[in-house]
Tab-separated table of C-alpha atoms and ligand atoms in Angstrom:
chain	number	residue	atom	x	y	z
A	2	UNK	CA	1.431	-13.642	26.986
A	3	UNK	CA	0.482	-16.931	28.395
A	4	UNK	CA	2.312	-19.678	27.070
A	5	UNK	CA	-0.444	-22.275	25.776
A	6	UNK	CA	-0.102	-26.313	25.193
A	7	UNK	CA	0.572	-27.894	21.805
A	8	UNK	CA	-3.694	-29.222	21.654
A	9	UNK	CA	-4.441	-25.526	21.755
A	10	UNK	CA	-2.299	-24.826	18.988
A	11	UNK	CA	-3.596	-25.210	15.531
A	12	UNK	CA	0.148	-24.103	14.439
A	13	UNK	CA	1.650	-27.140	16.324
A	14	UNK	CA	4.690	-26.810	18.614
A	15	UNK	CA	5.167	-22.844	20.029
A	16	UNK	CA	7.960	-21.486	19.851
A	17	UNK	CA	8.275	-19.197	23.012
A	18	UNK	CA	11.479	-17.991	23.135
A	19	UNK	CA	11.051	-15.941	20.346
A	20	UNK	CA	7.482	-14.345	21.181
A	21	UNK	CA	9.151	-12.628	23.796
A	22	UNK	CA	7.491	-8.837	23.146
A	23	UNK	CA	5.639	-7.857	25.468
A	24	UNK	CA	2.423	-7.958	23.359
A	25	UNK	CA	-0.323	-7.228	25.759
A	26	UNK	CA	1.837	-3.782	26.053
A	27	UNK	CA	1.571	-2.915	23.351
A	28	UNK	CA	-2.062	-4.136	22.565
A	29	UNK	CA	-2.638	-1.813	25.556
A	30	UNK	CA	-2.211	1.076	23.728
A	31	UNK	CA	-4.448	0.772	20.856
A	32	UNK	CA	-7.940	1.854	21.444
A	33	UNK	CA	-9.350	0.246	18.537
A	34	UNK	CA	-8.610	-3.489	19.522
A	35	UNK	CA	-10.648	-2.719	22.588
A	36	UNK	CA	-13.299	-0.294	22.266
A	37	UNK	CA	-16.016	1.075	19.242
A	38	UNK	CA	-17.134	-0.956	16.501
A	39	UNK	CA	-13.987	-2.797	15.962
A	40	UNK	CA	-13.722	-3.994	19.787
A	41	UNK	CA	-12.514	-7.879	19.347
A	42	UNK	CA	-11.741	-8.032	15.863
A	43	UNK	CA	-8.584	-10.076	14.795
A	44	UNK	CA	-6.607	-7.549	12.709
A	45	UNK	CA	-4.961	-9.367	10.236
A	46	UNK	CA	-5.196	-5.819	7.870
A	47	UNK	CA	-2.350	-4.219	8.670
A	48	UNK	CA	-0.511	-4.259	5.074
A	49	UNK	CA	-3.792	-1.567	4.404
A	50	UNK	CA	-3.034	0.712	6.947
A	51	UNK	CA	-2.433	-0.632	10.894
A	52	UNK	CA	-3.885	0.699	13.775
A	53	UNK	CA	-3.061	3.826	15.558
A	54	UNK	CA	-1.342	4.146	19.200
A	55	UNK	CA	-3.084	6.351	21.493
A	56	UNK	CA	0.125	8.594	21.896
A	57	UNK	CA	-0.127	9.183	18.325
A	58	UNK	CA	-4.076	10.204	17.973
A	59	UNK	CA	-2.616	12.432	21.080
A	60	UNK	CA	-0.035	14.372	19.435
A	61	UNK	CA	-2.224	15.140	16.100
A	62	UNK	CA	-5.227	16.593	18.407
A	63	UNK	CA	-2.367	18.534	20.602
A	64	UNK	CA	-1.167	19.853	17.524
A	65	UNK	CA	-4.475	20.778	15.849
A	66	UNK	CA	-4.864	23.386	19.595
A	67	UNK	CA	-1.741	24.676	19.797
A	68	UNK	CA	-1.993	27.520	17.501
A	69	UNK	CA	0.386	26.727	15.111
A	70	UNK	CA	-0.053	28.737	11.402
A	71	UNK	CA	2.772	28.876	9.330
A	72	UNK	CA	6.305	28.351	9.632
A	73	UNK	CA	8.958	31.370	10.527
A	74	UNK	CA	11.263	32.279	13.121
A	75	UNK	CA	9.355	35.501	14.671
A	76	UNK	CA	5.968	34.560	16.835
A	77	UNK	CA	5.996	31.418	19.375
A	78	UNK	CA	3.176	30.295	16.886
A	79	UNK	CA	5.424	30.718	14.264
A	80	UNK	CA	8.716	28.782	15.868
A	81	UNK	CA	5.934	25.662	17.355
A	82	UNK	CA	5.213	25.246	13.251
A	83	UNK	CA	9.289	25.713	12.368
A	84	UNK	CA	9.878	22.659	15.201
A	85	UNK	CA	6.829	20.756	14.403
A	86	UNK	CA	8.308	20.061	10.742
A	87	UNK	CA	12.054	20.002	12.289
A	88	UNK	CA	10.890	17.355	14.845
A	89	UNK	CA	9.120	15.241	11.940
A	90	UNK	CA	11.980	15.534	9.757
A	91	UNK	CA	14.413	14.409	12.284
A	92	UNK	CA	12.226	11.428	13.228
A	93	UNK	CA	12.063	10.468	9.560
A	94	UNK	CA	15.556	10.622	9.316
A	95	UNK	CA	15.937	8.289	12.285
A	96	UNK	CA	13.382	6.096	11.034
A	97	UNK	CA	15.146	5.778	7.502
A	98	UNK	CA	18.636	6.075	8.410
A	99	UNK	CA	19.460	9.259	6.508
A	100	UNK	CA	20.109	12.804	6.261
A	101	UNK	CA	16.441	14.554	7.659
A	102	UNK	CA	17.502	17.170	5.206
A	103	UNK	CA	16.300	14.608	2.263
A	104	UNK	CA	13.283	13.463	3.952
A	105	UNK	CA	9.979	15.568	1.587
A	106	UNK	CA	6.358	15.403	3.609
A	107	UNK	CA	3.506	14.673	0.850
A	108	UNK	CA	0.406	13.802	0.591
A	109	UNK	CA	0.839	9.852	-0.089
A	110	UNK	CA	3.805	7.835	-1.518
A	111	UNK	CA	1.426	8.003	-4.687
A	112	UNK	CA	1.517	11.402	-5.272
A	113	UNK	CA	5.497	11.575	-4.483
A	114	UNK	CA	6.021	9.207	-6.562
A	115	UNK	CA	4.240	10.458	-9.557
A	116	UNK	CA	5.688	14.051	-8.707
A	117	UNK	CA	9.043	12.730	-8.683
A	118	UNK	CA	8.642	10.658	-11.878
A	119	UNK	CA	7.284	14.230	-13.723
A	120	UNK	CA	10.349	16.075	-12.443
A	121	UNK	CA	13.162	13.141	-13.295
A	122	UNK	CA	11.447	12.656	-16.917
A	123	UNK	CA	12.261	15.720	-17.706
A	124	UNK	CA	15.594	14.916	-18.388
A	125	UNK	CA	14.587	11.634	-20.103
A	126	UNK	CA	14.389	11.439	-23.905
A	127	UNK	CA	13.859	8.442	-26.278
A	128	UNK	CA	16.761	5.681	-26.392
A	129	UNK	CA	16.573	6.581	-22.585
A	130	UNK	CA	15.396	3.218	-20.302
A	131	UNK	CA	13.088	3.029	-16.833
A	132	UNK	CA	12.780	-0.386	-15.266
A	133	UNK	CA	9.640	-1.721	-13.181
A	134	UNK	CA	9.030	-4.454	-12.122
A	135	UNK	CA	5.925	-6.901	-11.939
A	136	UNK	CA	6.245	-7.452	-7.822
A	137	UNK	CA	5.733	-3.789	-7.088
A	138	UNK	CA	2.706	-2.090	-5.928
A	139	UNK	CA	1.136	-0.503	-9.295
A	140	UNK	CA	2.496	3.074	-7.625
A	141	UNK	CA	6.118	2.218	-8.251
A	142	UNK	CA	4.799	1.130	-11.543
A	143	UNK	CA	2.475	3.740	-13.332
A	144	UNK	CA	4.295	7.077	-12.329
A	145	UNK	CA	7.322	5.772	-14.159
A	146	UNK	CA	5.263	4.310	-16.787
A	147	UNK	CA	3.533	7.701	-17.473
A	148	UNK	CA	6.590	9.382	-17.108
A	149	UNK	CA	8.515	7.402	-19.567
A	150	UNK	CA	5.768	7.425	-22.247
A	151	UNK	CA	5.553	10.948	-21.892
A	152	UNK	CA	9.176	11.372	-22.233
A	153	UNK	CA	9.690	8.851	-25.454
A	154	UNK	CA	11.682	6.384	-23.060
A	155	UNK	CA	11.363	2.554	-23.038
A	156	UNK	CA	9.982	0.667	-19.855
A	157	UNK	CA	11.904	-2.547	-19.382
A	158	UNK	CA	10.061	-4.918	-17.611
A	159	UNK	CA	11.451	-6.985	-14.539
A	160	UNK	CA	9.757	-10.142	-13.673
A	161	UNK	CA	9.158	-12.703	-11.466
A	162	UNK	CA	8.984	-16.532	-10.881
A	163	UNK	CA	5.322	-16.906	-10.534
A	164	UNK	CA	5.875	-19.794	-8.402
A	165	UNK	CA	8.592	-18.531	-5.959
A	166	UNK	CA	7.829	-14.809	-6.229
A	167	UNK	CA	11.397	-14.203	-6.692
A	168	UNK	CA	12.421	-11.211	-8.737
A	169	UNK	CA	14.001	-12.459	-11.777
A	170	UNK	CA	17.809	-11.635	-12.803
A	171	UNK	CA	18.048	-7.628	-12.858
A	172	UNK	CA	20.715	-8.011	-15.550
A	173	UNK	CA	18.570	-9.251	-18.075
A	174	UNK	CA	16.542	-5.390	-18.460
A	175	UNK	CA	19.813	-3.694	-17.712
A	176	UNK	CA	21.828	-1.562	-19.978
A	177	UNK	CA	24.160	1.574	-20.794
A	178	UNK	CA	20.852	3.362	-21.126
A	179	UNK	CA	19.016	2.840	-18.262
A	180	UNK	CA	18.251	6.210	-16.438
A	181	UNK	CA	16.306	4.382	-13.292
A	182	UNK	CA	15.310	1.064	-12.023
A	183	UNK	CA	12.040	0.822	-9.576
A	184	UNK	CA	11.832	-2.034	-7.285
A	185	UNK	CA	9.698	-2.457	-4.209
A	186	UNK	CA	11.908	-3.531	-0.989
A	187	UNK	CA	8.888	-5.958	0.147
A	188	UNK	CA	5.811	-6.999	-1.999
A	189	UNK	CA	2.390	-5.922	0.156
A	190	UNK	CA	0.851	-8.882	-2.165
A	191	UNK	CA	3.262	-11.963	-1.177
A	192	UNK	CA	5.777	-10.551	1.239
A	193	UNK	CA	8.362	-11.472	-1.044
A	194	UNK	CA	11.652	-8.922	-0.031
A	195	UNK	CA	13.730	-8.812	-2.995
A	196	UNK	CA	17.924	-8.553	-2.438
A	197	UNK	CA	17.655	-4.462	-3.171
A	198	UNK	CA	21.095	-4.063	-2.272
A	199	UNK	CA	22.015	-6.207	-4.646
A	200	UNK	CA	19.856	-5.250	-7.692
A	201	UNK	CA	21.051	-1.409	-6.680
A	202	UNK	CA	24.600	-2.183	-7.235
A	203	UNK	CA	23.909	-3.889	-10.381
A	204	UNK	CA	21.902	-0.528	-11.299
A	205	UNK	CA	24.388	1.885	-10.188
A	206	UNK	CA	27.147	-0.342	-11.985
A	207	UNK	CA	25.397	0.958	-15.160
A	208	UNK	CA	24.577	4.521	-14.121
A	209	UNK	CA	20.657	4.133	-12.974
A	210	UNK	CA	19.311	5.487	-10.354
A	211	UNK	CA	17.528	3.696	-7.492
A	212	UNK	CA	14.252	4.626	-6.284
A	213	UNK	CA	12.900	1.828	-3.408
A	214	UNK	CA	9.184	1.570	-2.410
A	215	UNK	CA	9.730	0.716	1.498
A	216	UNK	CA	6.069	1.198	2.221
A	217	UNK	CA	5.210	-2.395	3.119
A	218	UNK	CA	8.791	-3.187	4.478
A	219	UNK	CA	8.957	-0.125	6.482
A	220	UNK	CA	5.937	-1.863	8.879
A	221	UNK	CA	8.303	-4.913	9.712
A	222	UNK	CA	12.017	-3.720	9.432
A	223	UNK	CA	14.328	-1.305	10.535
A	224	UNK	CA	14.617	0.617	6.887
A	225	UNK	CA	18.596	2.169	6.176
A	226	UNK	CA	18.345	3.905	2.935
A	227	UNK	CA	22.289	3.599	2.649
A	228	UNK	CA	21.932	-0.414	3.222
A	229	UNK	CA	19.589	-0.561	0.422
A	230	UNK	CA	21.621	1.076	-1.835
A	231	UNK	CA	18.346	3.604	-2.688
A	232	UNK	CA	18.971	6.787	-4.191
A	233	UNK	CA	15.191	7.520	-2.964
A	234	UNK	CA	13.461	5.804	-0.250
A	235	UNK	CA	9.225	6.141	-0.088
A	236	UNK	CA	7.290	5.031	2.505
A	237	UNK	CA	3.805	5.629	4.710
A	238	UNK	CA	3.783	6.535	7.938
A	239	UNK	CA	-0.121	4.932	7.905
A	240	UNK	CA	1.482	1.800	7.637
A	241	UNK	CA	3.475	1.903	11.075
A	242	UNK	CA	0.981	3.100	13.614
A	243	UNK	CA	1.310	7.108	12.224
A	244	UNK	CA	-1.287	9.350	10.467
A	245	UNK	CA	-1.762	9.527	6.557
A	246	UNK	CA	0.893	11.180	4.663
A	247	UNK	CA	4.013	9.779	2.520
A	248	UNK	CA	7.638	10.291	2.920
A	249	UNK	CA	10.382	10.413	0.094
A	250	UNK	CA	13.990	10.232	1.684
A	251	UNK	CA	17.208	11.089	-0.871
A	252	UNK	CA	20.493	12.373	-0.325
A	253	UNK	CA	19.817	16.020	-0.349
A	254	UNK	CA	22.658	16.885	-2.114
A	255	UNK	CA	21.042	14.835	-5.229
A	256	UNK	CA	17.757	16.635	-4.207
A	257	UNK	CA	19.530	20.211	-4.931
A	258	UNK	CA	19.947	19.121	-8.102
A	259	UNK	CA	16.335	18.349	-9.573
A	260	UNK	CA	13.611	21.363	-10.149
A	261	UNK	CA	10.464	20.146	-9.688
A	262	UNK	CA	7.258	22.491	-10.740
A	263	UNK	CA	6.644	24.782	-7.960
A	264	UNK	CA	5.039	28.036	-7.222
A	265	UNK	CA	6.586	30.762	-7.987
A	266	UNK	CA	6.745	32.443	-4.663
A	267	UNK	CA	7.271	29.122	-2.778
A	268	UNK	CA	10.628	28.394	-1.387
A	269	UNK	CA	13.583	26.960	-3.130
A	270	UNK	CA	15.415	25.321	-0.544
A	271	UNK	CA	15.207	21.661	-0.558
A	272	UNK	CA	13.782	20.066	0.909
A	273	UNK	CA	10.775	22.376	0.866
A	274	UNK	CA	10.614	22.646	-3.127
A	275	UNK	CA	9.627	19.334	-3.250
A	276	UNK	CA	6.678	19.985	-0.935
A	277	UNK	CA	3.716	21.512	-2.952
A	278	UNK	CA	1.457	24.224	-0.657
A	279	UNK	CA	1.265	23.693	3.336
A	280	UNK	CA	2.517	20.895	4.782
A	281	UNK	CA	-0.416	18.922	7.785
A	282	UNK	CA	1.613	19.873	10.527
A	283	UNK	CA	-0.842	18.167	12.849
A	284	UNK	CA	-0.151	15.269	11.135
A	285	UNK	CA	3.943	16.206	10.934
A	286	UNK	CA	3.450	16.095	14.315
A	287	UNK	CA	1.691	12.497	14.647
A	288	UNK	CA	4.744	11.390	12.716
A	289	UNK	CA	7.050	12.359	15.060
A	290	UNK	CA	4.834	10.185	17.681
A	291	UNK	CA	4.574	7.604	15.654
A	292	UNK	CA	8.261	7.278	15.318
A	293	UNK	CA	8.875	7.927	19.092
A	294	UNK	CA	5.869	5.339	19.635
A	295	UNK	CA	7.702	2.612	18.060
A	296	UNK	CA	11.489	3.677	19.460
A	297	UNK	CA	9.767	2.973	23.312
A	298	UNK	CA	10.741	-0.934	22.276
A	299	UNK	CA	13.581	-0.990	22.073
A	300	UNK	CA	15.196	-3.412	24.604
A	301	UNK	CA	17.118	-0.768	26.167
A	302	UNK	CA	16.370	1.223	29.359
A	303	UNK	CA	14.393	4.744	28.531
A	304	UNK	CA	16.928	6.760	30.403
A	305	UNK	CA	20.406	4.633	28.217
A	306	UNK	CA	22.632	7.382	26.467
A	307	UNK	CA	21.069	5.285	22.918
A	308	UNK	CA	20.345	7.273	20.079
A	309	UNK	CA	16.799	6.950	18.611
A	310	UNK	CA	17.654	5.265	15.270
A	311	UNK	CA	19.724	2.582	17.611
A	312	UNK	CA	16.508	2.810	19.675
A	313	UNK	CA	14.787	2.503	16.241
A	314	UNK	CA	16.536	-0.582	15.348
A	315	UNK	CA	16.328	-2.459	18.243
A	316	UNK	CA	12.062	-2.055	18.839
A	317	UNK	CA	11.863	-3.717	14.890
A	318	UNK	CA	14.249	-6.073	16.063
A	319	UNK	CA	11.844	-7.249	18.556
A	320	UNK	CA	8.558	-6.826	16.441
A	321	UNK	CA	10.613	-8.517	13.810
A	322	UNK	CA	11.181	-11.722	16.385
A	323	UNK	CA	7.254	-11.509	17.642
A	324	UNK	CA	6.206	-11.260	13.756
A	325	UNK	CA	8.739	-13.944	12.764
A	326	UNK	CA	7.940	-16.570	15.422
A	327	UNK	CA	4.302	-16.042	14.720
A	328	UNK	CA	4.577	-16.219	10.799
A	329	UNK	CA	6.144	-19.583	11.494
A	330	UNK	CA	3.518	-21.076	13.597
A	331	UNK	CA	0.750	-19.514	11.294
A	332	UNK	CA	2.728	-21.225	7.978
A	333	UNK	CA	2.961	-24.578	9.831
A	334	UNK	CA	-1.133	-24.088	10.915
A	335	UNK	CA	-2.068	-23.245	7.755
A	336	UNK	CA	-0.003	-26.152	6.001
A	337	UNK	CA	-1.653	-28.292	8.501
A	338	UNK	CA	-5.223	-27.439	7.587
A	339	UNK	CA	-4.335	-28.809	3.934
A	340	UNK	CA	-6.855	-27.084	1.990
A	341	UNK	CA	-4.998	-23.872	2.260
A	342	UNK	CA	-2.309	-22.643	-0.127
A	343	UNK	CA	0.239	-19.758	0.569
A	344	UNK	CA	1.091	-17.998	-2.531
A	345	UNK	CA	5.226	-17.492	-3.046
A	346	UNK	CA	8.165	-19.202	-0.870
A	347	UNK	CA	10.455	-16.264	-1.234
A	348	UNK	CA	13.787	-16.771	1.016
A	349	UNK	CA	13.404	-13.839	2.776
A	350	UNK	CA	9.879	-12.716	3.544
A	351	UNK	CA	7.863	-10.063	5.399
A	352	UNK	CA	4.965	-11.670	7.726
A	353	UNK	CA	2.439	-10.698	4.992
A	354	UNK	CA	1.065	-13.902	2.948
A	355	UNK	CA	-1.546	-14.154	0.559
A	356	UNK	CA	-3.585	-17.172	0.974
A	357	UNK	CA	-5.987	-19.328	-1.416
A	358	UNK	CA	-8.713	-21.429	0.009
A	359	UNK	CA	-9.691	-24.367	-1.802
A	360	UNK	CA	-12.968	-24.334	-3.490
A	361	UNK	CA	-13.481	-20.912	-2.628
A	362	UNK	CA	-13.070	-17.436	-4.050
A	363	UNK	CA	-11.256	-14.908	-2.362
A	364	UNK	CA	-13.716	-12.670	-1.715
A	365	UNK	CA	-15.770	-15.314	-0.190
A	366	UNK	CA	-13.376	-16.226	1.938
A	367	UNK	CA	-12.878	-12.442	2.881
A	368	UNK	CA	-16.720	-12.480	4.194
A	369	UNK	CA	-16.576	-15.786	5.652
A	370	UNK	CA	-14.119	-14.858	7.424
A	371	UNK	CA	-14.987	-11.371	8.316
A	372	UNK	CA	-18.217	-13.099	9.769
A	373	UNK	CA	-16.099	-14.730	12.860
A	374	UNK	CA	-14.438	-11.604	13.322
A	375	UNK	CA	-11.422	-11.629	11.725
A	376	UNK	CA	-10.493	-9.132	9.314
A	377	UNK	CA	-8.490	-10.077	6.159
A	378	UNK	CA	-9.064	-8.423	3.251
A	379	UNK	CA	-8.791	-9.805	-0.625
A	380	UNK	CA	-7.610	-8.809	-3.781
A	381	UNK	CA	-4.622	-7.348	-5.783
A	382	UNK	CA	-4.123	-4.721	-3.179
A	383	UNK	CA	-2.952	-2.722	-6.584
A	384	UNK	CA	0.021	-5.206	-6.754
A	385	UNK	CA	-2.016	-5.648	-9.972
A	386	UNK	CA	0.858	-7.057	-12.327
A	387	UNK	CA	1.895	-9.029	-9.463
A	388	UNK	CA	-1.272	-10.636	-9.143
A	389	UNK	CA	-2.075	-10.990	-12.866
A	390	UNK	CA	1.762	-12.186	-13.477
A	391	UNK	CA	1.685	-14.910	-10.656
A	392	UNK	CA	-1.900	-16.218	-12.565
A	393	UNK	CA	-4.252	-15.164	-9.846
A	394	UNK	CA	-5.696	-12.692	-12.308
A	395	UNK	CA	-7.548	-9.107	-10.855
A	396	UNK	CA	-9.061	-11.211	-7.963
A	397	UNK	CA	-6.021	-12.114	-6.232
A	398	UNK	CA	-6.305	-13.487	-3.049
A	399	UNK	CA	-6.873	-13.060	0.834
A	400	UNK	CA	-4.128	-11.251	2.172
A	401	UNK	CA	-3.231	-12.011	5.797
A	402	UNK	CA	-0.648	-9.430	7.528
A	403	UNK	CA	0.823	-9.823	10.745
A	404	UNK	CA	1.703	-6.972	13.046
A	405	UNK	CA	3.403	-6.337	15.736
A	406	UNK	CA	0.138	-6.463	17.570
A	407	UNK	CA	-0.726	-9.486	16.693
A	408	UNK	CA	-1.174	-12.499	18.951
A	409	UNK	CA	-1.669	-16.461	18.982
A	410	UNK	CA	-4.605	-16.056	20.047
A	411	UNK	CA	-5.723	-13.946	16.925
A	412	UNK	CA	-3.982	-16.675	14.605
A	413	UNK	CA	-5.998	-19.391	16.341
A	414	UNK	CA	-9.105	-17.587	15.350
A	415	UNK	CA	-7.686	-17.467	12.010
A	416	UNK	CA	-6.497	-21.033	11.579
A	417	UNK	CA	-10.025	-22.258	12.896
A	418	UNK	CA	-12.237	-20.092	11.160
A	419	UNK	CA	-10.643	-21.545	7.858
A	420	UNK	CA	-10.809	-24.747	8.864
A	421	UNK	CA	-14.670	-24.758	9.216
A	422	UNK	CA	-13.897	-23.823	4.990
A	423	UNK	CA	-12.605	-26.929	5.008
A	424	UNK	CA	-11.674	-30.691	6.210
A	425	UNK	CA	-8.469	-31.096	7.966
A	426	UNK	CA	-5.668	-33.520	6.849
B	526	LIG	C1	3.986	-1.485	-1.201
B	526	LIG	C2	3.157	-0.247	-1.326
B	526	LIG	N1	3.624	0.766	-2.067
B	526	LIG	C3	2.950	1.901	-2.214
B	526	LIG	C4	1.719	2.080	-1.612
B	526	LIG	C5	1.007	3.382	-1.801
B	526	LIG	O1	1.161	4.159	-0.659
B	526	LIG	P1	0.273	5.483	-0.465
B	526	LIG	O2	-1.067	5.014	-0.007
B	526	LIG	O3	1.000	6.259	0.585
B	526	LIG	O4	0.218	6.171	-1.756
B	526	LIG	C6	1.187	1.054	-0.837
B	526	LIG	C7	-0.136	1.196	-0.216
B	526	LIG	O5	-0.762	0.253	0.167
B	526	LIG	C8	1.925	-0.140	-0.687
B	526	LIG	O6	1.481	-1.152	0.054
């Protein structure tokens, strides 16, 4: 990238020695910034679903021909599908730091989530306790909501400071009877990234599981399920350049010990019980690229003796620099434009920021701005207790999300294009 003078920058100062990624790399490898109908747009949509590497579209078609059927040990068609899932599960593993014989394939984190929350409430009953929080995407909310009601359990609500977005005190909604506690590891409405670690002690402390929505965080941050303290782990591989499927990570000895509905002549070894019908091993397999996609930047030479996850955790390491340096300049732009508020000033944050425009609704900013080419959604994003709780109502607000493809030139376009919704200080 070409460093640029402080007039061009609506941000103010630059702070080069932290956008050191090689950016136009990387851009290099997404067709969709370059060609088709989306040729030139700024993608600030990311926390939706970010773009897809051409190595990854590459594996899913190369899977799709290669004859692969079912799983089994006998034909080569056979043994492809049996190392197709291997290879996905292992790069999962990697991804998430932990065992790839916990990692379950499904159809979204939804759906995992709200099979998981059938299968746990089983063993629920009344006097039992589930607590959700407000931050969280609704789908760490409703499964567990559904689940409980069914079951006669309470839901104990966690808040948050609508001002701050901090998550309030887990202690307050903890007790002798809680069976589980749901928190997100980074809101996709505010960025906010609660201390998880430290509300999982406090949960395990009184017996409760931990199950951690990493879907948003998983785009910006080397994710280690241990570190967390997360009994389960979700997250979407749509989120960090891969296809559309969700993963659910646990320790698989924990996973042995649950029974979710299956069919009857369906397997029982875990973690294939978990995984209702055939798994998209085309898409397994665009995992697996996706993972290998992001490991390529790492700041170590291809041919080091480094294992992936190390490989893992230093590429997010350097998209976390690129994405933190930018979300700096883009804070002090906006801040300078003056008419332009950023919702939340959690103390640890993912480059994801919802943004109110004086004078203007959301949505109109959402067209104005999708008029000069750059995309950035609004709304609740189904953070819809987040967005209700922090006052902003079902409307919410324009979310802006950074990625690792994102450039200063792209913020510029941003920063400008609000400006003309808007005099400057
Ligand atoms: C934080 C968060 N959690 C959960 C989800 C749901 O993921 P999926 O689409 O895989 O069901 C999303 C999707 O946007 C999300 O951002």
């Amino acid at each position: 990238m070409r460093p640029r003078t402080d007039d061009e920058c609506p941000g103010g100062e630059p702070d080069w020695q932290h956008v050191a990624m090689d950016v136009d790399r990387l851009r290099a490898a997404f067709p969709a910034l370059t060609t088709g109908p989306t040729a030139g747009l700024v993608r600030l949509d990311g926390p939706g679903g970010s773009l897809v590497p051409q190595p990854v579209a590459d594996a899913v078609a190369a899977a799709m021909t290669s004859g692969m059927c079912q799983r089994g040990a006998l034909t080569p068609a056979e043994q492809l599908t049996e190392a197709t899932t291997a290879g996905a599960r292992s790069a999962m593993g990697d991804f998430l730091g932990t065992d790839p014989r916990g990692v379950v394939f499904g159809r979204s984190m939804t759906a995992l989530t709200f099979d998981l929350a059938r299968t746990l409430s089983a063993q629920w009953g009344p006097g039992d306790e589930v607590v959700v929080t407000r931050l969280d995407h609704d789908a760490n909310i409703r499964p567990w909501l559904v689940a409980a009601e069914r079951a006669g359990a309470t839901v104990r609500w966690l808040g948050f400071d609508p001002v701050t977005t901090e998550l309030d005190d887990v202690s307050t909604v903890l007790s002798d009877r809680t069976r589980l506690v749901a928190v997100t590891a980074a809101s996709n409405l505010f960025g906010t990234r609660p201390d998880v670690a430290a509300i999982a002690a406090a949960a395990h402390a009184v017996g409760a599981l931990v199950h951690v929505d990493a879907v948003h965080l998983a785009a910006h941050v080397s994710v280690d399920r241990a570190a967390l303290g997360a009994d389960v782990v979700t997250c979407s591989p749509y989120k960090f350049f891969g296809p559309h499927l969700g993963v659910l990570a646990a320790d698989p000895a924990f996973l042995e010990t649950l029974h979710p509905d299956k069919l009857l002549p369906s397997t029982e070894a875990v973690p294939e019980r978990f995984e209702l019908g055939t798994l998209p091993y085309e898409l397994l397999a665009g995992v697996t690229a996706a993972v290998d996609f992001i490991a390529s930047y790492a700041d170590v030479p291809a041919d080091a003796d480094v294992s992936r996850r190390e490989r893992l955790v230093s590429a997010f390491a350097a998209f976390a620099a690129h994405e933190d340096a930018l979300c700096a300049r883009l804070l002090a732009g906006l801040d300078r434009l003056g008419h332009v508020r950023v919702h939340g000033s959690p103390a640890s944050r993912t480059p994801t920021m919802l943004l109110h425009v004086d004078g203007h609704e959301p949505h109109r900013v959402y067209e104005a701005l999708a008029a000069e080419g750059v995309i950035a959604p609004a709304g609740s994003f189904y953070a819809l207790e987040a967005s209700r709780h922090a006052g902003l109502g079902d409307a919410g607000g324009v979310r802006v999300g950074l990625s690792p493809y994102t450039t200063t030139d792209d913020l510029d376009r941003l920063v400008v294009a609000l400006g003309r919704l808007g005099g400057t200080r």
